[in-house]
Coordinates of C-alpha atoms in Angstrom, one line a residue:
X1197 CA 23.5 39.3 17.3
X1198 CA 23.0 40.4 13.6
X1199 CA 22.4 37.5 10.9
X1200 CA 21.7 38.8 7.8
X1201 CA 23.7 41.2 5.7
X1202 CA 22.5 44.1 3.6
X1203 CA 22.4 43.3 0.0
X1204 CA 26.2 44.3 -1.4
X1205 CA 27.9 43.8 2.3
X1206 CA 30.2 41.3 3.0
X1207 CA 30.1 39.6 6.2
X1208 CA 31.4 41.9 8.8
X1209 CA 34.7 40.8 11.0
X1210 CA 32.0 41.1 14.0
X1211 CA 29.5 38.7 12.2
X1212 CA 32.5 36.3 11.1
X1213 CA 33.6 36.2 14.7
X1214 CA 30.1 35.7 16.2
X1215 CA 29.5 32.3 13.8
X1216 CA 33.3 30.9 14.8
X1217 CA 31.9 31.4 18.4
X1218 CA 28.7 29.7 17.5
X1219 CA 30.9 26.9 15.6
X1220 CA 33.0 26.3 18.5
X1221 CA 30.2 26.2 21.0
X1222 CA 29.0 22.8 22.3
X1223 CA 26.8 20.1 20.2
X1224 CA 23.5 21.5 20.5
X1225 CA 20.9 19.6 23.4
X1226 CA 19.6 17.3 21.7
X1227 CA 22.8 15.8 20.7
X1228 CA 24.7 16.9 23.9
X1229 CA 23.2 14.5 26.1
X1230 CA 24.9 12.0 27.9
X1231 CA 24.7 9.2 26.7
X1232 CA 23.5 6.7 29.1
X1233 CA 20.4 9.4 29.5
X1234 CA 20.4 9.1 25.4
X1235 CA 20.2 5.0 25.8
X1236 CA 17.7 5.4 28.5
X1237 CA 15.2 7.1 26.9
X1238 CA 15.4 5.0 23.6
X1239 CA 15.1 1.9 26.5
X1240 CA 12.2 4.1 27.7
X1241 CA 10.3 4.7 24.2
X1242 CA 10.9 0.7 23.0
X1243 CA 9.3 0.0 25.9
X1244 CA 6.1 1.4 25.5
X1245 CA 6.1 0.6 22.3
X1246 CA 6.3 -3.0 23.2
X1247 CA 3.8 -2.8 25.8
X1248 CA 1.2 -0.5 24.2
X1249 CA 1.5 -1.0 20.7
X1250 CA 2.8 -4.3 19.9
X1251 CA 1.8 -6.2 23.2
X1252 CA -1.6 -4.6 23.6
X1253 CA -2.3 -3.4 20.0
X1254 CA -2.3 -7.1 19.0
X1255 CA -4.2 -8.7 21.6
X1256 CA -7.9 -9.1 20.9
X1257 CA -9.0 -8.7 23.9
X1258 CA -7.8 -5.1 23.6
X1259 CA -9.5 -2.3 22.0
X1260 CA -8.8 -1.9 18.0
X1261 CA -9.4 1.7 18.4
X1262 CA -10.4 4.8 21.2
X1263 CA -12.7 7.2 19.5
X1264 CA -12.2 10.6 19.8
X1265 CA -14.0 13.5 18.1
X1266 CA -11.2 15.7 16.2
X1267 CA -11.8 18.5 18.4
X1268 CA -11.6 16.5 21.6
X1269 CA -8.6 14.6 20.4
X1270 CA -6.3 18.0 19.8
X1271 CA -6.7 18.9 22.8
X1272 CA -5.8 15.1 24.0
X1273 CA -3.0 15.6 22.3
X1274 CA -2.1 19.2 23.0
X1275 CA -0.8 19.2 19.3
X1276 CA 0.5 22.9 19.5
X1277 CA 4.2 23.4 18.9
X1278 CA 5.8 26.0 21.0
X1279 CA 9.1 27.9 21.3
X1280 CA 10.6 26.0 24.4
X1281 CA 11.3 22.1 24.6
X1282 CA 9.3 19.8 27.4
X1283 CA 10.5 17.3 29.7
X1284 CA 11.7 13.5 29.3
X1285 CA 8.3 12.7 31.4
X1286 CA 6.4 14.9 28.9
X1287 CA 7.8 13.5 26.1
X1288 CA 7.4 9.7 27.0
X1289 CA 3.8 10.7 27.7
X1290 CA 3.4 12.0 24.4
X1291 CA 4.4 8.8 23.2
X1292 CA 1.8 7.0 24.9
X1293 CA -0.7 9.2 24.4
X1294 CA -0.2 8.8 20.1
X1295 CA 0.0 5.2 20.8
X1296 CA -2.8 5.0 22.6
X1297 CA -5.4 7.1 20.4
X1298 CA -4.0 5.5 16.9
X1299 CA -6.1 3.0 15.3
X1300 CA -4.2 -0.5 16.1
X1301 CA -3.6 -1.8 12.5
X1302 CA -1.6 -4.6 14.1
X1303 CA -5.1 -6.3 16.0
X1304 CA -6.8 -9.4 14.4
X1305 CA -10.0 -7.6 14.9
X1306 CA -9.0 -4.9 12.2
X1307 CA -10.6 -6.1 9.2
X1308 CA -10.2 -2.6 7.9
X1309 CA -7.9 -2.2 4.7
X1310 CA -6.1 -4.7 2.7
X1311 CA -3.3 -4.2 4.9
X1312 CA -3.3 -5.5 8.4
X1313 CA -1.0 -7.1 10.8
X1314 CA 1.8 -7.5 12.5
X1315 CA 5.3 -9.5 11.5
X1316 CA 7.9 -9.0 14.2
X1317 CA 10.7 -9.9 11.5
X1318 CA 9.7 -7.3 9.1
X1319 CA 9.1 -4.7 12.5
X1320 CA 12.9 -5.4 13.4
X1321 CA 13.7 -4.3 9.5
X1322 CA 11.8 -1.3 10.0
X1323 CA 13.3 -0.4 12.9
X1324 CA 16.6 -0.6 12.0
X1325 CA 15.5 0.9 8.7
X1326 CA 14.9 4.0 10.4
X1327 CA 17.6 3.7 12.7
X1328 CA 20.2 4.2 10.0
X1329 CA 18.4 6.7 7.9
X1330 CA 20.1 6.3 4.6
X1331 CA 18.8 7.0 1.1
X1332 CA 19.5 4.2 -1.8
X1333 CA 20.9 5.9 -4.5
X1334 CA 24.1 5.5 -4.1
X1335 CA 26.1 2.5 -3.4
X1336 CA 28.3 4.5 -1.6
X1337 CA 26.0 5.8 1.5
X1338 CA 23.7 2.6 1.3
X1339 CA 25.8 0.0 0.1
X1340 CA 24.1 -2.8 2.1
X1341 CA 20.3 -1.5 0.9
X1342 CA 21.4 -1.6 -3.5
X1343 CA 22.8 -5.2 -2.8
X1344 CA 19.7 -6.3 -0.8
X1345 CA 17.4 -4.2 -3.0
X1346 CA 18.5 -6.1 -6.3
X1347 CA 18.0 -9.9 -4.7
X1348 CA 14.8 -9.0 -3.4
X1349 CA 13.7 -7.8 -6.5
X1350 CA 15.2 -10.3 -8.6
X1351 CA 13.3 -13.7 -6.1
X1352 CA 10.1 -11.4 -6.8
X1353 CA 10.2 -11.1 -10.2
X1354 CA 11.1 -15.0 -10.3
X1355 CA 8.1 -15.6 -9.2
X1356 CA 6.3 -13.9 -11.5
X1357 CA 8.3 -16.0 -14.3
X1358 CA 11.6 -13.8 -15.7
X1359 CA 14.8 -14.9 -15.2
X1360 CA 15.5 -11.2 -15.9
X1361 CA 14.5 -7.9 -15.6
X1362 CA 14.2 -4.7 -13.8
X1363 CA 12.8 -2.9 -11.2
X1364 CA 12.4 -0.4 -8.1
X1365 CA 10.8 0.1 -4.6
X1366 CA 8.3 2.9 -5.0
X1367 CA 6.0 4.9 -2.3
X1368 CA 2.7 3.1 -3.0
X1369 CA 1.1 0.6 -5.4
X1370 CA -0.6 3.7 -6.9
X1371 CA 2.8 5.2 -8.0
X1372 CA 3.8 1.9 -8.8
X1373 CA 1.0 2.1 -11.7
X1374 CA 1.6 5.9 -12.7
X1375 CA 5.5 4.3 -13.3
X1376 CA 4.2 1.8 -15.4
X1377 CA 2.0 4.3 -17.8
X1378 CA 4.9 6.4 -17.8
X1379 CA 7.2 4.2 -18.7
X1380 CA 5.0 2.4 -22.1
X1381 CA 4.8 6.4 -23.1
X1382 CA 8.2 7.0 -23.1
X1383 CA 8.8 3.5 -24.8
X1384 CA 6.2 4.3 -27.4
X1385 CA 7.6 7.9 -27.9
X1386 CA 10.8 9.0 -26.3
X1387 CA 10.9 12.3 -27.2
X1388 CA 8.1 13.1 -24.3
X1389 CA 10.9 13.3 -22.2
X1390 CA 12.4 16.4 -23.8
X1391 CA 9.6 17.8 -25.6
X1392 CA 6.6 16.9 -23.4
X1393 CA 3.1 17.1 -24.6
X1394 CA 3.6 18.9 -27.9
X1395 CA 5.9 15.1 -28.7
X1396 CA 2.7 13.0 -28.5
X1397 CA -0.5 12.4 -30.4
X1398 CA -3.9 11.6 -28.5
X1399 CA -3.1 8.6 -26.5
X1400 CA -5.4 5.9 -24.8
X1401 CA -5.1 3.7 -22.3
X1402 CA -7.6 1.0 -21.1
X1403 CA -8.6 -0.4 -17.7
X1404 CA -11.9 -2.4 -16.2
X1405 CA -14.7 -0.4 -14.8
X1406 CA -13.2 -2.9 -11.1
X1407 CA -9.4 -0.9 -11.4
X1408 CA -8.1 0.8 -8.9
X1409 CA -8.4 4.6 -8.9
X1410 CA -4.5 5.5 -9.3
X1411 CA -4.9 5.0 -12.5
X1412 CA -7.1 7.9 -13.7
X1413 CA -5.2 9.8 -10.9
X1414 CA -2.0 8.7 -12.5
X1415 CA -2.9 9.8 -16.6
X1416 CA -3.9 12.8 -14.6
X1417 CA -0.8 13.5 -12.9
X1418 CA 1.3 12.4 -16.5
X1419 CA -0.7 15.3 -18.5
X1420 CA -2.6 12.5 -20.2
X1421 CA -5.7 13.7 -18.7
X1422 CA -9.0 11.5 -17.5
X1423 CA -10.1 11.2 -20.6
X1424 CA -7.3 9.1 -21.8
X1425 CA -8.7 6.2 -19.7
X1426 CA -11.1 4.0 -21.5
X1427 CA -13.1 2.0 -19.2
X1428 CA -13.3 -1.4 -20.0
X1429 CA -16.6 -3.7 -18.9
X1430 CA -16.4 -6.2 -15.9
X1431 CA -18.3 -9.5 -16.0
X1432 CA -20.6 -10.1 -12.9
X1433 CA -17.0 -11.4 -11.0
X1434 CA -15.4 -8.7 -11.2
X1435 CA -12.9 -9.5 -13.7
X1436 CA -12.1 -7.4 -17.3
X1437 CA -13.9 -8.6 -20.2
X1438 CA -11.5 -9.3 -22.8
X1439 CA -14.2 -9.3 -25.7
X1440 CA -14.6 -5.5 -24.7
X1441 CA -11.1 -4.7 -24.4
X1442 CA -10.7 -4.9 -27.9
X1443 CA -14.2 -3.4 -28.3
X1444 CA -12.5 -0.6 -27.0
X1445 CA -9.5 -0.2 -28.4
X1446 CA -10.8 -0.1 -31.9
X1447 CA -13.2 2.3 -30.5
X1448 CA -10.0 4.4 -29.4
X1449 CA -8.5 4.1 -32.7
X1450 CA -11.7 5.2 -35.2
X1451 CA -11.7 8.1 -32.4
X1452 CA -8.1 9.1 -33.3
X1453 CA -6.4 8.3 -30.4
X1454 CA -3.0 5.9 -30.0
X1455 CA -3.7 2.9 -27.4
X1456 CA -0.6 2.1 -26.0
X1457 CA -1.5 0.5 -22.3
X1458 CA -3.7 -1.7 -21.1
X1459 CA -3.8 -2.1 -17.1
X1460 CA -5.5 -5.3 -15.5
X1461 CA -5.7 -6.3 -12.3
X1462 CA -5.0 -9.2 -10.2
X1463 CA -6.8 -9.0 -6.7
X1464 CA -9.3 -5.9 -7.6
X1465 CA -9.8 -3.7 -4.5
X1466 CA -13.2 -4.7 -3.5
X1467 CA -14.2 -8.3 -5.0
X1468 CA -10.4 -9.3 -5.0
X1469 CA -11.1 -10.2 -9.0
X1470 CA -8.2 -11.5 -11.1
X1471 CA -8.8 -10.1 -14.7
X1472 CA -8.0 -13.1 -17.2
X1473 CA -4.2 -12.4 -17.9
X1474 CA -4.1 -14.7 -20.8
X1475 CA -6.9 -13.8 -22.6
X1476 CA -5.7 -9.8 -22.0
X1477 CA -1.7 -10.8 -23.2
X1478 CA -3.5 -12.1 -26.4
X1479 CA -5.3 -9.1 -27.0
X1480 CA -2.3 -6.8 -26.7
X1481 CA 0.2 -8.6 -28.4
X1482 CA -2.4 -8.4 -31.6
X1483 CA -2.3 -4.5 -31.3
X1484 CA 1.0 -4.0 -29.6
X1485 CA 0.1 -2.6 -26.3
X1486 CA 1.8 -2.6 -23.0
X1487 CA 0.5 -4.8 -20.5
X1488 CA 0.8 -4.0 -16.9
X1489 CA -0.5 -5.7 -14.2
X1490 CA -2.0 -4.1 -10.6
X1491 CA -1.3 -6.9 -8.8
X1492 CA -0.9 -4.9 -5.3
X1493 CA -3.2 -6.7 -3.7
X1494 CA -3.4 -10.1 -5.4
X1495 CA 0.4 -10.3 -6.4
X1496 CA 1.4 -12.4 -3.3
X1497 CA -0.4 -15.0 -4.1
X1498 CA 2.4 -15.9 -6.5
X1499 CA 4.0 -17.9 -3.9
X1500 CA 1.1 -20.3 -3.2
X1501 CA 1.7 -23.5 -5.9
X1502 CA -2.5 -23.9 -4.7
X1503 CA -3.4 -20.8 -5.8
X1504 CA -1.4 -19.0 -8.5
X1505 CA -2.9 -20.2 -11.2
X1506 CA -5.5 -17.1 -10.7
X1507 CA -2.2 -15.2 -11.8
X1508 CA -2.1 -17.4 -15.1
X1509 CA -0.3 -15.5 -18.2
X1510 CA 1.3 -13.1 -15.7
X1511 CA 4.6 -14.2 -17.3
X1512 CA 3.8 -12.1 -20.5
X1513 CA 2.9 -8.8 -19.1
X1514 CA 5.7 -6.0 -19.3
X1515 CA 5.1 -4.5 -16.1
X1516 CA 3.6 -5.8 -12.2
X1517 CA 3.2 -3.3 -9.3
X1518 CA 3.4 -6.2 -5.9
X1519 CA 2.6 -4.5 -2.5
X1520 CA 4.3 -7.0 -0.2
X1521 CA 3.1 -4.9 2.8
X1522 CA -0.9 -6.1 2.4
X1523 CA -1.4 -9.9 2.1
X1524 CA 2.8 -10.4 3.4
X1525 CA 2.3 -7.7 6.2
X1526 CA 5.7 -6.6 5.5
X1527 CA 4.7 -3.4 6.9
X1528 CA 4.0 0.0 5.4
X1529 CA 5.4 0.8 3.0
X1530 CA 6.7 -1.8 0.8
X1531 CA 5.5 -1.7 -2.7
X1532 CA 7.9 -3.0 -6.4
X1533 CA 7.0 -2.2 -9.5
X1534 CA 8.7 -5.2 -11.4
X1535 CA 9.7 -4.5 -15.3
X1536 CA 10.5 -7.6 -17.6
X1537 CA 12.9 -4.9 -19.8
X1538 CA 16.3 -5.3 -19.8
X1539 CA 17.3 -2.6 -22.0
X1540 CA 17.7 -0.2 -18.8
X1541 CA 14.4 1.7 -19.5
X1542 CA 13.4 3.1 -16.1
X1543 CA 16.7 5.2 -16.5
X1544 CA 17.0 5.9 -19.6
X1545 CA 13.1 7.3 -18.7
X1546 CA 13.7 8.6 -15.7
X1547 CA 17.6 9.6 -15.2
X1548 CA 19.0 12.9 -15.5
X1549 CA 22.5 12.3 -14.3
X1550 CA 23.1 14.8 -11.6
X1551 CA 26.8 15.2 -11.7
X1552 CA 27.0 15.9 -7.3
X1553 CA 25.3 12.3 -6.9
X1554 CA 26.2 10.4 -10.1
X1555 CA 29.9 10.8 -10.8
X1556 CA 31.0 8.6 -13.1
X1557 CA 34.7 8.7 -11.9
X1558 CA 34.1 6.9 -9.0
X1559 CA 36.4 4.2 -7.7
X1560 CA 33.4 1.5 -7.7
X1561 CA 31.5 0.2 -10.3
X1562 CA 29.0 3.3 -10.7
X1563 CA 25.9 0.7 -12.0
X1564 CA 25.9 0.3 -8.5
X1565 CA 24.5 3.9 -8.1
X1566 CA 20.7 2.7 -9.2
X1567 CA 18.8 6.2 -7.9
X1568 CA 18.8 7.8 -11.4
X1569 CA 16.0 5.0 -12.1
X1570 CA 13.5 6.8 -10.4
X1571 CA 12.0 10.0 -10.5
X1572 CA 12.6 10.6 -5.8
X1573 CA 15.8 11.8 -4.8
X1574 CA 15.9 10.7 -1.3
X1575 CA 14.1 7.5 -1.0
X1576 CA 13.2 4.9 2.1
X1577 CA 15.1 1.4 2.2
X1578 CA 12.1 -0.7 1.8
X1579 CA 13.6 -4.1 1.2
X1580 CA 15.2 -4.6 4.3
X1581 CA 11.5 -5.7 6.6
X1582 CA 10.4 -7.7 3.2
X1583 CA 14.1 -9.6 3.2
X1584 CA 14.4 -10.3 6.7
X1585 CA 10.8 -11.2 7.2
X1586 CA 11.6 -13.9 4.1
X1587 CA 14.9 -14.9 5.7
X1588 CA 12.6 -15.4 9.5
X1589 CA 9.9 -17.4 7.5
X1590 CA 11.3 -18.8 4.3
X1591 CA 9.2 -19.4 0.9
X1592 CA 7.3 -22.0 2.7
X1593 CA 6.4 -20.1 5.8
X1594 CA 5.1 -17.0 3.4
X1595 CA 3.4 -19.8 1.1
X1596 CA 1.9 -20.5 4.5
X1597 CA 0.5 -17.5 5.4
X1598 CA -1.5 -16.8 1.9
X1599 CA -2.9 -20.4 1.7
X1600 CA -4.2 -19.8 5.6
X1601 CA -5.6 -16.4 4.7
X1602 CA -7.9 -18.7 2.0
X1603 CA -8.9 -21.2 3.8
X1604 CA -10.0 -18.7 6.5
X1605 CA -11.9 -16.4 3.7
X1606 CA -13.5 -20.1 3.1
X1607 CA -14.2 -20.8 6.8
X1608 CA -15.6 -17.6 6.9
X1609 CA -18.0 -17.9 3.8
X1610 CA -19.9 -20.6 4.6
X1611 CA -20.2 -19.8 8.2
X1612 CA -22.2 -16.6 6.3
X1613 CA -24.5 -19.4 5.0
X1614 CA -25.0 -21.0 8.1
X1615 CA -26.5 -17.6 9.5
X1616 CA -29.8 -15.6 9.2
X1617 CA -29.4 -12.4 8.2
X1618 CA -26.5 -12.4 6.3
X1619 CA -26.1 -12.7 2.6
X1620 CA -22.8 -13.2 0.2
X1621 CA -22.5 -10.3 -2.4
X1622 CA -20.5 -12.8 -4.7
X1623 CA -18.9 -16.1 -4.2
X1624 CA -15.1 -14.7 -3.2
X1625 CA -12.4 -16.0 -5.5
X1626 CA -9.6 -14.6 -3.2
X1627 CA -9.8 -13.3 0.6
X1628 CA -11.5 -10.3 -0.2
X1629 CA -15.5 -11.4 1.9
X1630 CA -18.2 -9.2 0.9
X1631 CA -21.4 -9.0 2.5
X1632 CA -24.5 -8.0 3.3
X1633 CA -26.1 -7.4 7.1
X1634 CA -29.6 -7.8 6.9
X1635 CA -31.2 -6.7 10.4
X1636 CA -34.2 -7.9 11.7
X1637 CA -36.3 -5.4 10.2
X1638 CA -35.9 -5.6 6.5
X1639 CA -36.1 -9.9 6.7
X1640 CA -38.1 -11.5 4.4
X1641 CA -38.6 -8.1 2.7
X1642 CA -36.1 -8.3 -0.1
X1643 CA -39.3 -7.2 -2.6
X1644 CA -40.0 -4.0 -1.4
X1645 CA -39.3 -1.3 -3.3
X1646 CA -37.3 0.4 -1.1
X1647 CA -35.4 -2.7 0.6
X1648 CA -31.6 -1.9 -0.8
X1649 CA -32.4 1.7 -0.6
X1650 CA -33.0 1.0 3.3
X1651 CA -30.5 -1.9 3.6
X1652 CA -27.7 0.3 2.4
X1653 CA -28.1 2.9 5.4
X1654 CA -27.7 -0.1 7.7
X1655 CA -23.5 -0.6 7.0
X1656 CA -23.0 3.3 8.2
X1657 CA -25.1 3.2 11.1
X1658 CA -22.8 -0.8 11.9
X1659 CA -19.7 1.2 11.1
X1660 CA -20.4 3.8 13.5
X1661 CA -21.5 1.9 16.4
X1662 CA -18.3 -0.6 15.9
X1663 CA -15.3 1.9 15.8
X1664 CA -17.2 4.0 18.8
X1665 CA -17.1 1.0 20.6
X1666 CA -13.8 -0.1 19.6
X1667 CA -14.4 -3.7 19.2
X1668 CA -13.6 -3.9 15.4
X1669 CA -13.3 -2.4 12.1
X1670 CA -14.6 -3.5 8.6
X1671 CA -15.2 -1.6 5.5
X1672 CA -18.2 -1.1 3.7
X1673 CA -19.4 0.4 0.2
X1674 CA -21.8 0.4 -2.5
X1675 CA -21.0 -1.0 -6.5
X1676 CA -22.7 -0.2 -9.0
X1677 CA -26.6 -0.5 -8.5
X1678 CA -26.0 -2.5 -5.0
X1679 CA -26.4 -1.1 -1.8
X1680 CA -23.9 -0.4 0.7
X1681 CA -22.2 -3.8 1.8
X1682 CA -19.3 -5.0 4.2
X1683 CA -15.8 -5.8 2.6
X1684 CA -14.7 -8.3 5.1
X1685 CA -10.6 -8.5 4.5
X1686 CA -8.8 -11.7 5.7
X1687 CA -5.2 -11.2 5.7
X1688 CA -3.7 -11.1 8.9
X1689 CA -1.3 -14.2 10.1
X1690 CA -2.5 -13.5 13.8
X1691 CA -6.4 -14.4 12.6
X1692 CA -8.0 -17.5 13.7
X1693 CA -12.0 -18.6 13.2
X1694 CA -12.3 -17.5 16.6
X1695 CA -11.9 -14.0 15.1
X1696 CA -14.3 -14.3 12.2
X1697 CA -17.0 -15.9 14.4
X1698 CA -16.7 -12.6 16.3
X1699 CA -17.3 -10.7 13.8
X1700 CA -20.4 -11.9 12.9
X1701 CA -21.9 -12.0 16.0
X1702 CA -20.8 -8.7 16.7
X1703 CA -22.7 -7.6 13.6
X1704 CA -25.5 -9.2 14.7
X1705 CA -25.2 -7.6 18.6
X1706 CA -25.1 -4.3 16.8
X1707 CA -27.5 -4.5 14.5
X1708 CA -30.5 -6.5 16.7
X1709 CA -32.4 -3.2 16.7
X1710 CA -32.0 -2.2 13.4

C-alpha cells in the first residue's frame, strides 16, 4: 500500500479506495476489545495498585524505596519499546514492576520533599481526573471542571482576605511565580505584549537571598535576564529584611533600572521562613511595586486560626502562588496562582483569542470559556482532588491536618534536645526541622578547624546508607557558610511521633561508626 503522494498528485482512485477500506475496517485492538476483558484488566491494574502502591507504599513497615543502580534498573525494567504489543500477563507485570521500583512518596517514613502523603479523597479526584481526560478551556468540553475551578479558587483566595479576584491552576509553584512577574510587567507596560523587549526600559525586581530558585529561572525564561533579580539580605531566620529591600531598590533606581516586583515568601524552601508581609506591603506601596507572595509551601497555613498570623499583611499583596499539593497532600500537581485584580488582567495579558476555541457566537455565556487566561492550551483539571478532598474533610479537618503537622515539627524539636549528637540549625518557625547529625567522632570537637568541613561529609555518606537500605528518606544541604545539614519535613497526615522517634534513631544506627 502507497501513502504518500508525489508533490503535484492528487490522491489516486487506488489510494482513495485503500483509506475507505482502512476506514471501514474494525476499531483498532486496543479499542476492539471486549469489554468485560477491557473491565477486567482495569479490575486487574486498580488492584495492584491498591495492594502495592497504596496498601504497601503507606505502610511503614514497608520499604520507602528499592535501590537500583540506573543501569541495573533498565534492564529491570526492560524499558525498550518495540514494534509488536506484549501480553495482558506482561503488561500487569509491568505495572508492578514500576510500582515496585518507584520511590513510595505516599510512606510516613518519606521525609524527602515538601510534598509527601497520601489523601484517598484527593486520589479518587485524580483518578477520575484522568479518567475523563478533558482540558478546561472551554465550558463546553469541561463544563463541570470551569464551575468547580472558579469556587475552588474563589474559598482560596478568601482565605487569603479578597472577597474578589482572579486566578488559575498552573503546572507548578515555579510557574506560578514566572505568572506573577509576567503579569506586573505587562501591568507596568502593556505594550510588551506586542512589541516585546524593545517596549521596556531596564527593569528590576527584588527577592531575599532565602527565595526559591524559579524566580531567577523565571526573569530568565521572560527575557528579563538574571541580572534583573536583586537579591535582597535575609536576617539570621530566614526571613527578608525589609530595611534592605528599600536599600535595594534605590540602589536599582541610581543604577537606571525600573523596580516594578518585589517577591517574598511565606514558608522559604529550607528554614520554612515567612518574610514580614507587612513591613514588605509598606515598602512597596511607597514606591509602587507589585507584591507577590511565594506562598507554595507556607500558603496552607492560612486555614489554621493558630497559626496564620505568620501570613500577617498577606491581604495587601497583588499576587499568591498556593501549592495545595505539599502541606494539603492534595496530590501532584495542584498549584493557584491567586490575583487580587479584577480588571481581567491574566487575559487581557495572556489571551489571544483563537477563533477554533473561542467563538464568541456561542449559545452559552462565552466568560465561561476561561482558557485564554493562560498561556497552555491543553491543561490538567487540578481542582477536582483539592475540592473533593475539602468536601471528605471540611475546613476543620484541613485546619486539622496543618496544626498536627506543628505540633509534631514541635514534638520532634525538643526530642532533638533530648539527644546527644544532634544539634538544631535554627529554632523552626513552621514544619520545616533542620539539623545537624553529629557522629561519635567529631563530639566535643566543634573547635577544630576542620569540624564543619568534616561534619558536612557526614549527611551524604547518612543519605546514602538510608535510601540503599530503604528505610527512609530526608534531605540534606548546606547554607551559606554552614555545613551540610538534614531538612527534616513534617507534613504528612499519616505521621505519628512514632515516626519521628525513628528517625532519629535510625540516624544514629547509621551513623554509630562515623
Amino acid at each position: 500500500m502507497r501513502w504518500g503522494t508525489q508533490a503535484g498528485q492528487g490522491v489516486t482512485p487506488a489510494l482513495l479506495t485503500d483509506f475507505i477500506l482502512m476506514a471501514d475496517s474494525k476499531a483498532l485492538p486496543a479499542l476492539d476489545e471486549d469489554p468485560v476483558a477491557v473491565e477486567a484488566l482495569l479490575r486487574d491494574v486498580f488492584g495492584i495498585v491498591v495492594e502495592e502502591a497504596i496498601r504497601k507504599g503507606t505502610n511503614a513497615s514497608e520499604k520507602v524505596c528499592e535501590w537500583k543502580e540506573p543501569e541495573e534498573l533498565k534492564q529491570l525494567l526492560d524499558l525498550e519499546l518495540r514494534r509488536c504489543g506484549e501480553s495482558r500477563e506482561q503488561i500487569l507485570e509491568r505495572c508492578r514492576a514500576v510500582i515496585r521500583y518507584s520511590v513510595k512518596t505516599g510512606h510516613p517514613r518519606f521525609f524527602n520533599q515538601l510534598f509527601s502523603g497520601m489523601d484517598p479523597h484527593a486520589l479518587a479526584g485524580r483518578i477520575i481526573t484522568e479518567s475523563l481526560n478533558t482540558s478546561p478551556y472551554t465550558y463546553e468540553i469541561a463544563p463541570v471542571f470551569v464551575l468547580m475551578e472558579e469556587e475552588v479558587l474563589k474559598q482560596l483566595r478568601a482565605l487569603v482576605g479578597w472577597d474578589s479576584g482572579d486566578g488559575v491552576f498552573c503546572p507548578g509553584g515555579s510557574i506560578s511565580n514566572m505568572y506573577a512577574v509576567n503579569l506586573a510587567r505587562y501591568q507596568r507596560y502593556p505594550d510588551c505584549k506586542q512589541r516585546g523587549l524593545r517596549a521596556l526600559p531596564p527593569l528590576a525586581l527584588f527577592s531575599s537571598e532565602e527565595c526559591h530558585y524559579s524566580i531567577k529561572k523565571g526573569a530568565a525564561f521572560l527575557g528579563l535576564g538574571t541580572d534583573s533579580v536583586r537579591v535582597v539580605k535575609a536576617d539570621e531566620s530566614g526571613r527578608m529584611i525589609p530595611e534592605d529591600l528599600e536599600r535595594q531598590i534605590s540602589l536599582a533606581e541610581a543604577e537606571g533600572a525600573v523596580p516594578f516586583l518585589v517577591s517574598a515568601t511565606s514558608g522559604t524552601t529550607v528554614l520554612g521562613a515567612f518574610d514580614p508581609l507587612d513591613a514588605i506591603a509598606n515598602v512597596c506601596q511607597r514606591h509602587g511595586l507589585w507584591l507577590h507572595v511565594d506562598a507554595a509551601w507556607g500558603g496552607s497555613v492560612l486555614l489554621s486560626r493558630t497559626h496564620r498570623h505568620l501570613l500577617d499583611g498577606i491581604q495587601r499583596v497583588d499576587s499568591v502562588a498556593w501549592n495545595p499539593h505539599k502541606l494539603l497532600t492534595a496530590g501532584l500537581q495542584c498549584s493557584a496562582l491567586l490575583l487580587r485584580d479584577t480588571t481581567n488582567l491574566l487575559k487581557r495579558c495572556h489571551g489571544s483569542q483563537a477563533s477554533y476555541l473561542f467563538q464568541q457566537d456561542k449559545f452559552y455565556d462565552v466568560a465561561l470559556d476561561t482558557g485564554d487566561k493562560v498561556v497552555q492550551c491543553g491543561r490538567r483539571v487540578d481542582c477536582l482532588k483539592l475540592w473533593l478532598m475539602w468536601k471528605a474533610q471540611g475546613g476543620q479537618g484541613l485546619e486539622r491536618r496543618v496544626d498536627r503537622a506543628f505540633a509534631l515539627a514541635r514534638y520532634l524539636v525538643e526530642e532533638i534536645k533530648k539527644r546527644e549528637g544532634f544539634e538544631l540549625v535554627m529554632e523552626p518557625e513552621f514544619v520545616n526541622v533542620c539539623f545537624w547529625f553529629v557522629p561519635p567522632s567529631l563530639r566535643g570537637k566543634q573547635e577544630s578547624p576542620d569540624y564543619m568541613e568534616r561534619l558536612s561529609k557526614v549527611a551524604p555518606v547518612l543519605k546514602e546508607r538510608m535510601v540503599k537500605e530503604g528505610s527512609m528518606m530526608i534531605g540534606y544541604q548546606p547554607r551559606g557558610g554552614q555545613g551540610n545539614f538534614f531538612r527534616m519535613v513534617v507534613a504528612n497526615p499519616a505521621q505519628t511521633r512514632a515516626d519521628m522517634d525513628f528517625l532519629l534513631s535510625e540516624l544514629e544506627r547509621l551513623g554509630q561508626d562515623l
